[in-house]
């Protein structure tokens, strides 16, 4: 679809990617995110299917091509297949992706595929069941890995694993992770732990810079892939002896925000201009009719206030208490 006047900000960045949270609720209790479990019990306030269609239609009219469904845990939504189908059916949307903790992967991945899901990222912080349980509070590792194998057989391209780097919990497992992707067409992305409103103490104990992994990869014959124009925030590394690849997401590195192409909407219909923004604005009232113009007007006006980057290095985490609020 040719968009005459796509959504840009005052730094000439174009926004073609929407990360849409479907619920804040989660059934895992990851040590870095919701160590005491989800405080969200009701899903009654979450965006409805009709509101999602209206929202995605307005974004697509402004040039959005890719939607990522996230959460909390998006697969807790009983209407997830309908949501995937609806997003995929909006003119201009050419990719629908999902970020999931994988607890329904083995059961549902085939139906997600049939509904039109193009790709997904699954969070796997350890390949050792005991450590996985310690980090996430879940005993589902084997089932998640079985779901991942199934997804490969179903022909999913661009399968990604997200692994949050944790100094004392999984940093010694690099060899296991490398062995895992040696024979699998998967990108395993190490994400540097981000400081959020709720995890300051945990962050100071567990944060590990991705630079140490980068050095090790380079010394062992891995090479950085040339970045494509639409590349995400990860630096990607490949090796001739490995089918899979490694990504490093280092939000504390210089220029991390310069290619930002994404906006976020929470499950309560709030627009976040940045993961670590101080403020967010609700646009729910604009989703009560089919006319996309008011939403388009709202988004163009809001984008004038998007800042050049986050201030994580100054310990400003904005109003984001944990990433389950908005989906990472
Ligand atoms: N529940 C789903 C999952 O875990 O994949 C989707 C939501 S989760 C908030 C999205 C991603 O954010 C996950 O890969 C998770 O590991 C990551 N994440 C959560 N808190 C984080 C933090 N403080 N620092 C870095 N990554 C974090
Ligand atoms: Fe839940 Fe995902 Fe947060 Fe883990 S990272 S607690 S799975 S929202």
Short mmCIF file of C-alpha atoms in Angstrom, two decimals, residues 5-312:
data_model
loop_
_atom_site.label_atom_id
_atom_site.label_comp_id
_atom_site.label_asym_id
_atom_site.label_seq_id
_atom_site.Cartn_x
_atom_site.Cartn_y
_atom_site.Cartn_z
CA UNK A 5 2.25 10.90 4.30
CA UNK A 6 3.72 8.27 6.64
CA UNK A 7 4.16 8.73 10.35
CA UNK A 8 7.49 10.37 11.20
CA UNK A 9 8.89 12.25 14.17
CA UNK A 10 10.89 15.45 14.40
CA UNK A 11 14.13 13.44 13.97
CA UNK A 12 12.91 12.14 10.57
CA UNK A 13 12.46 8.62 11.91
CA UNK A 14 9.61 6.73 10.21
CA UNK A 15 7.40 4.41 12.28
CA UNK A 16 6.42 1.26 10.44
CA UNK A 17 6.26 -1.14 13.38
CA UNK A 18 3.65 -1.33 16.14
CA UNK A 19 4.11 -3.39 19.29
CA UNK A 20 0.66 -4.04 20.64
CA UNK A 21 0.16 -5.42 24.12
CA UNK A 22 -2.89 -7.67 24.46
CA UNK A 23 -2.91 -7.96 28.25
CA UNK A 24 -0.76 -7.08 31.27
CA UNK A 25 -1.59 -10.39 32.84
CA UNK A 26 1.06 -13.11 32.94
CA UNK A 27 1.23 -16.66 34.29
CA UNK A 28 5.06 -16.70 34.75
CA UNK A 29 7.01 -14.84 37.42
CA UNK A 30 10.32 -14.01 35.73
CA UNK A 31 12.89 -12.80 38.23
CA UNK A 32 13.61 -9.62 36.24
CA UNK A 33 10.02 -8.78 35.33
CA UNK A 34 7.31 -10.00 37.75
CA UNK A 35 9.20 -11.79 40.57
CA UNK A 36 6.05 -11.84 42.72
CA UNK A 37 3.81 -12.88 39.85
CA UNK A 38 1.27 -10.84 37.97
CA UNK A 39 -0.66 -8.27 39.95
CA UNK A 40 -3.17 -8.03 37.11
CA UNK A 41 -6.08 -10.39 37.67
CA UNK A 42 -8.82 -9.18 35.38
CA UNK A 43 -8.56 -9.00 31.61
CA UNK A 44 -11.87 -7.12 31.32
CA UNK A 45 -10.26 -3.78 30.44
CA UNK A 46 -8.08 -5.14 27.68
CA UNK A 47 -8.53 -3.88 24.14
CA UNK A 48 -11.39 -5.68 22.40
CA UNK A 49 -11.11 -7.28 18.99
CA UNK A 50 -13.06 -4.41 17.39
CA UNK A 51 -10.85 -1.79 19.08
CA UNK A 52 -7.78 -3.67 17.87
CA UNK A 53 -9.08 -3.66 14.28
CA UNK A 54 -9.74 0.08 14.41
CA UNK A 55 -6.37 0.85 15.97
CA UNK A 56 -4.41 -1.29 13.52
CA UNK A 57 -6.35 0.16 10.57
CA UNK A 58 -5.37 3.71 11.58
CA UNK A 59 -1.71 2.72 12.07
CA UNK A 60 -1.68 0.97 8.68
CA UNK A 61 -3.04 4.11 7.00
CA UNK A 62 0.03 5.87 8.44
CA UNK A 63 2.49 3.34 7.03
CA UNK A 64 2.68 0.65 9.72
CA UNK A 65 3.51 -2.68 8.07
CA UNK A 66 4.39 -4.92 10.97
CA UNK A 67 2.46 -5.70 14.16
CA UNK A 68 3.94 -7.57 17.10
CA UNK A 69 1.46 -8.93 19.63
CA UNK A 70 2.94 -8.98 23.11
CA UNK A 71 1.99 -8.59 26.78
CA UNK A 72 2.04 -9.72 29.69
CA UNK A 73 1.45 -13.07 28.12
CA UNK A 74 -0.53 -12.59 24.88
CA UNK A 75 -1.44 -16.27 24.61
CA UNK A 76 -3.63 -15.89 27.72
CA UNK A 77 -6.11 -14.18 25.36
CA UNK A 78 -8.70 -16.74 24.31
CA UNK A 79 -9.32 -14.75 21.12
CA UNK A 80 -5.63 -14.72 20.09
CA UNK A 81 -6.33 -16.50 16.77
CA UNK A 82 -9.07 -14.00 15.94
CA UNK A 83 -6.70 -11.14 16.77
CA UNK A 84 -3.98 -12.58 14.53
CA UNK A 85 -6.49 -13.02 11.67
CA UNK A 86 -7.88 -9.52 12.15
CA UNK A 87 -4.46 -7.84 12.13
CA UNK A 88 -3.37 -9.87 9.10
CA UNK A 89 -6.55 -8.84 7.27
CA UNK A 90 -5.88 -5.10 7.56
CA UNK A 91 -4.70 -3.64 4.25
CA UNK A 92 -1.05 -2.63 4.49
CA UNK A 93 -0.08 -5.03 7.29
CA UNK A 94 2.35 -7.53 5.82
CA UNK A 95 3.68 -9.16 8.96
CA UNK A 96 2.07 -10.28 12.21
CA UNK A 97 4.48 -11.52 14.88
CA UNK A 98 4.10 -12.65 18.48
CA UNK A 99 6.31 -12.52 21.57
CA UNK A 100 5.39 -15.25 24.01
CA UNK A 101 6.70 -17.11 27.02
CA UNK A 102 5.78 -20.23 25.06
CA UNK A 103 3.52 -21.92 27.59
CA UNK A 104 0.88 -22.62 24.90
CA UNK A 105 3.33 -23.11 22.05
CA UNK A 106 3.18 -26.89 21.86
CA UNK A 107 -0.64 -26.92 21.94
CA UNK A 108 -1.40 -23.89 19.78
CA UNK A 109 1.42 -23.15 17.36
CA UNK A 110 -0.32 -24.92 14.46
CA UNK A 111 -3.54 -22.93 14.93
CA UNK A 112 -1.59 -19.66 15.20
CA UNK A 113 0.06 -20.54 11.89
CA UNK A 114 -3.30 -21.24 10.26
CA UNK A 115 -4.62 -17.92 11.60
CA UNK A 116 -1.82 -16.13 9.71
CA UNK A 117 1.02 -15.70 12.21
CA UNK A 118 4.24 -14.96 10.29
CA UNK A 119 6.83 -15.30 13.04
CA UNK A 120 7.29 -15.41 16.79
CA UNK A 121 9.88 -14.83 19.49
CA UNK A 122 9.84 -17.15 22.46
CA UNK A 123 11.55 -16.26 25.72
CA UNK A 124 13.89 -18.99 26.96
CA UNK A 125 16.26 -17.78 29.66
CA UNK A 126 17.90 -21.13 30.31
CA UNK A 127 18.11 -24.52 28.59
CA UNK A 128 18.45 -26.24 31.98
CA UNK A 129 15.05 -27.11 33.48
CA UNK A 130 16.06 -26.23 37.09
CA UNK A 131 17.50 -22.86 36.11
CA UNK A 132 14.53 -22.18 33.82
CA UNK A 133 12.23 -22.89 36.76
CA UNK A 134 14.28 -20.64 39.04
CA UNK A 135 14.18 -17.71 36.60
CA UNK A 136 10.59 -17.98 35.35
CA UNK A 137 8.76 -19.93 38.07
CA UNK A 138 7.63 -22.35 35.35
CA UNK A 139 8.33 -26.03 34.74
CA UNK A 140 7.36 -25.86 31.05
CA UNK A 141 10.81 -25.83 29.43
CA UNK A 142 10.47 -29.27 27.77
CA UNK A 143 7.07 -28.44 26.34
CA UNK A 144 8.34 -25.05 25.05
CA UNK A 145 11.26 -26.75 23.29
CA UNK A 146 8.87 -29.31 21.77
CA UNK A 147 6.70 -26.42 20.53
CA UNK A 148 9.73 -24.79 18.96
CA UNK A 149 10.59 -28.01 17.08
CA UNK A 150 7.00 -28.17 15.87
CA UNK A 151 7.17 -24.57 14.66
CA UNK A 152 10.22 -25.41 12.55
CA UNK A 153 8.35 -28.29 10.95
CA UNK A 154 5.42 -25.95 10.23
CA UNK A 155 7.76 -23.78 8.16
CA UNK A 156 7.95 -20.68 10.37
CA UNK A 157 10.76 -18.44 9.19
CA UNK A 158 12.74 -16.11 11.42
CA UNK A 159 12.19 -17.97 14.67
CA UNK A 160 13.81 -16.14 17.54
CA UNK A 161 14.61 -16.97 21.14
CA UNK A 162 14.89 -14.09 23.61
CA UNK A 163 17.28 -14.68 26.49
CA UNK A 164 17.78 -11.99 29.12
CA UNK A 165 21.43 -11.97 30.20
CA UNK A 166 21.67 -12.51 33.95
CA UNK A 167 25.10 -12.38 35.56
CA UNK A 168 24.41 -14.92 38.32
CA UNK A 169 21.73 -17.01 36.65
CA UNK A 170 22.44 -17.88 33.01
CA UNK A 171 25.71 -16.15 32.05
CA UNK A 172 27.61 -19.46 32.30
CA UNK A 173 25.33 -21.17 29.78
CA UNK A 174 26.74 -19.59 26.63
CA UNK A 175 28.16 -22.94 25.47
CA UNK A 176 24.73 -24.62 25.84
CA UNK A 177 23.04 -21.87 23.85
CA UNK A 178 25.66 -22.01 21.09
CA UNK A 179 25.32 -25.81 20.86
CA UNK A 180 21.53 -25.38 20.63
CA UNK A 181 21.63 -23.14 17.57
CA UNK A 182 24.43 -25.05 15.84
CA UNK A 183 21.93 -27.28 14.05
CA UNK A 184 18.78 -25.15 14.24
CA UNK A 185 17.71 -22.26 12.01
CA UNK A 186 16.98 -19.98 14.95
CA UNK A 187 18.27 -16.57 16.02
CA UNK A 188 19.05 -16.53 19.71
CA UNK A 189 19.06 -12.99 21.03
CA UNK A 190 20.74 -12.07 24.27
CA UNK A 191 18.98 -9.05 25.73
CA UNK A 192 20.81 -6.95 28.27
CA UNK A 193 18.79 -6.70 31.44
CA UNK A 194 17.04 -3.32 31.54
CA UNK A 195 16.46 -1.41 34.69
CA UNK A 196 12.77 -0.71 35.27
CA UNK A 197 10.91 1.01 38.10
CA UNK A 198 10.52 -2.23 40.10
CA UNK A 199 13.84 -4.06 39.63
CA UNK A 200 16.59 -1.65 40.79
CA UNK A 201 18.27 -4.06 43.28
CA UNK A 202 17.97 -7.04 40.98
CA UNK A 203 19.42 -4.94 38.15
CA UNK A 204 22.50 -3.95 40.13
CA UNK A 205 23.21 -7.60 41.00
CA UNK A 206 22.42 -9.18 37.66
CA UNK A 207 23.13 -6.72 34.85
CA UNK A 208 25.84 -7.93 32.47
CA UNK A 209 26.92 -5.99 29.41
CA UNK A 210 26.45 -7.72 26.05
CA UNK A 211 29.93 -6.46 25.14
CA UNK A 212 31.53 -9.43 26.96
CA UNK A 213 29.53 -11.85 24.78
CA UNK A 214 30.39 -9.84 21.67
CA UNK A 215 34.12 -10.12 22.41
CA UNK A 216 33.90 -13.85 22.95
CA UNK A 217 31.93 -14.37 19.72
CA UNK A 218 34.40 -12.33 17.68
CA UNK A 219 37.36 -14.21 19.18
CA UNK A 220 35.71 -17.53 18.19
CA UNK A 221 35.21 -16.71 14.51
CA UNK A 222 31.74 -15.14 14.59
CA UNK A 223 31.27 -12.14 12.29
CA UNK A 224 28.77 -9.30 12.54
CA UNK A 225 26.14 -9.44 9.81
CA UNK A 226 25.70 -6.35 7.66
CA UNK A 227 22.59 -4.57 8.91
CA UNK A 228 19.64 -4.35 6.53
CA UNK A 229 17.60 -1.13 6.35
CA UNK A 230 14.73 -2.66 8.33
CA UNK A 231 16.97 -4.35 10.91
CA UNK A 232 15.71 -4.25 14.48
CA UNK A 233 17.77 -3.17 17.49
CA UNK A 234 19.89 -6.36 17.60
CA UNK A 235 23.48 -6.67 16.35
CA UNK A 236 23.48 -10.06 14.61
CA UNK A 237 26.42 -12.47 14.40
CA UNK A 238 26.93 -15.49 12.13
CA UNK A 239 29.46 -18.30 11.96
CA UNK A 240 30.17 -20.72 9.07
CA UNK A 241 29.80 -23.78 11.37
CA UNK A 242 26.42 -22.72 12.77
CA UNK A 243 22.98 -22.85 11.10
CA UNK A 244 21.53 -20.43 13.64
CA UNK A 245 22.71 -16.95 14.50
CA UNK A 246 23.20 -14.86 17.64
CA UNK A 247 21.71 -11.43 18.28
CA UNK A 248 22.78 -8.94 20.92
CA UNK A 249 20.37 -6.29 22.15
CA UNK A 250 22.30 -3.68 24.09
CA UNK A 251 19.98 -0.83 25.06
CA UNK A 252 22.75 0.84 27.08
CA UNK A 253 25.01 1.17 24.04
CA UNK A 254 25.55 4.43 22.15
CA UNK A 255 23.09 5.29 19.35
CA UNK A 256 20.68 2.51 20.36
CA UNK A 257 17.69 4.78 19.66
CA UNK A 258 18.87 6.41 16.44
CA UNK A 259 17.08 3.93 14.14
CA UNK A 260 13.93 3.62 16.27
CA UNK A 261 11.02 2.57 14.04
CA UNK A 262 8.51 1.35 16.63
CA UNK A 263 5.64 2.60 18.72
CA UNK A 264 3.85 0.82 21.51
CA UNK A 265 0.23 0.62 22.57
CA UNK A 266 -0.67 -0.99 25.88
CA UNK A 267 -3.58 -3.34 26.44
CA UNK A 268 -5.39 -0.38 28.03
CA UNK A 269 -5.07 1.55 24.71
CA UNK A 270 -2.31 3.88 25.89
CA UNK A 271 0.26 5.11 23.39
CA UNK A 272 3.86 4.88 24.63
CA UNK A 273 6.30 6.89 22.52
CA UNK A 274 9.19 4.99 24.13
CA UNK A 275 9.52 1.93 26.37
CA UNK A 276 10.86 4.25 29.06
CA UNK A 277 8.63 7.27 28.48
CA UNK A 278 7.44 9.23 31.48
CA UNK A 279 3.99 9.75 30.04
CA UNK A 280 1.51 7.84 27.95
CA UNK A 281 -1.79 8.94 26.50
CA UNK A 282 -4.98 6.95 26.18
CA UNK A 283 -6.63 6.80 22.78
CA UNK A 284 -9.41 4.44 23.79
CA UNK A 285 -12.10 7.11 23.33
CA UNK A 286 -11.06 7.36 19.68
CA UNK A 287 -11.59 3.65 19.09
CA UNK A 288 -15.33 3.71 19.67
CA UNK A 289 -16.22 4.24 16.00
CA UNK A 290 -14.85 3.09 12.64
CA UNK A 291 -13.55 6.52 11.53
CA UNK A 292 -9.70 6.32 11.55
CA UNK A 293 -9.19 10.10 11.08
CA UNK A 294 -9.27 11.09 14.80
CA UNK A 295 -6.73 8.35 15.61
CA UNK A 296 -4.50 9.49 12.75
CA UNK A 297 -4.70 13.09 13.96
CA UNK A 298 -3.90 11.99 17.54
CA UNK A 299 -0.86 9.97 16.44
CA UNK A 300 0.58 12.72 14.27
CA UNK A 301 0.24 15.24 17.12
CA UNK A 302 1.73 12.83 19.69
CA UNK A 303 4.78 12.07 17.54
CA UNK A 304 5.86 15.71 17.74
CA UNK A 305 6.80 14.94 21.36
CA UNK A 306 8.93 11.85 20.79
CA UNK A 307 12.40 12.45 22.20
CA UNK A 308 15.70 11.44 20.56
CA UNK A 309 16.30 8.58 22.97
CA UNK A 310 15.77 7.06 26.39
CA UNK A 311 17.72 8.16 29.48
CA UNK A 312 18.42 4.74 30.94
#
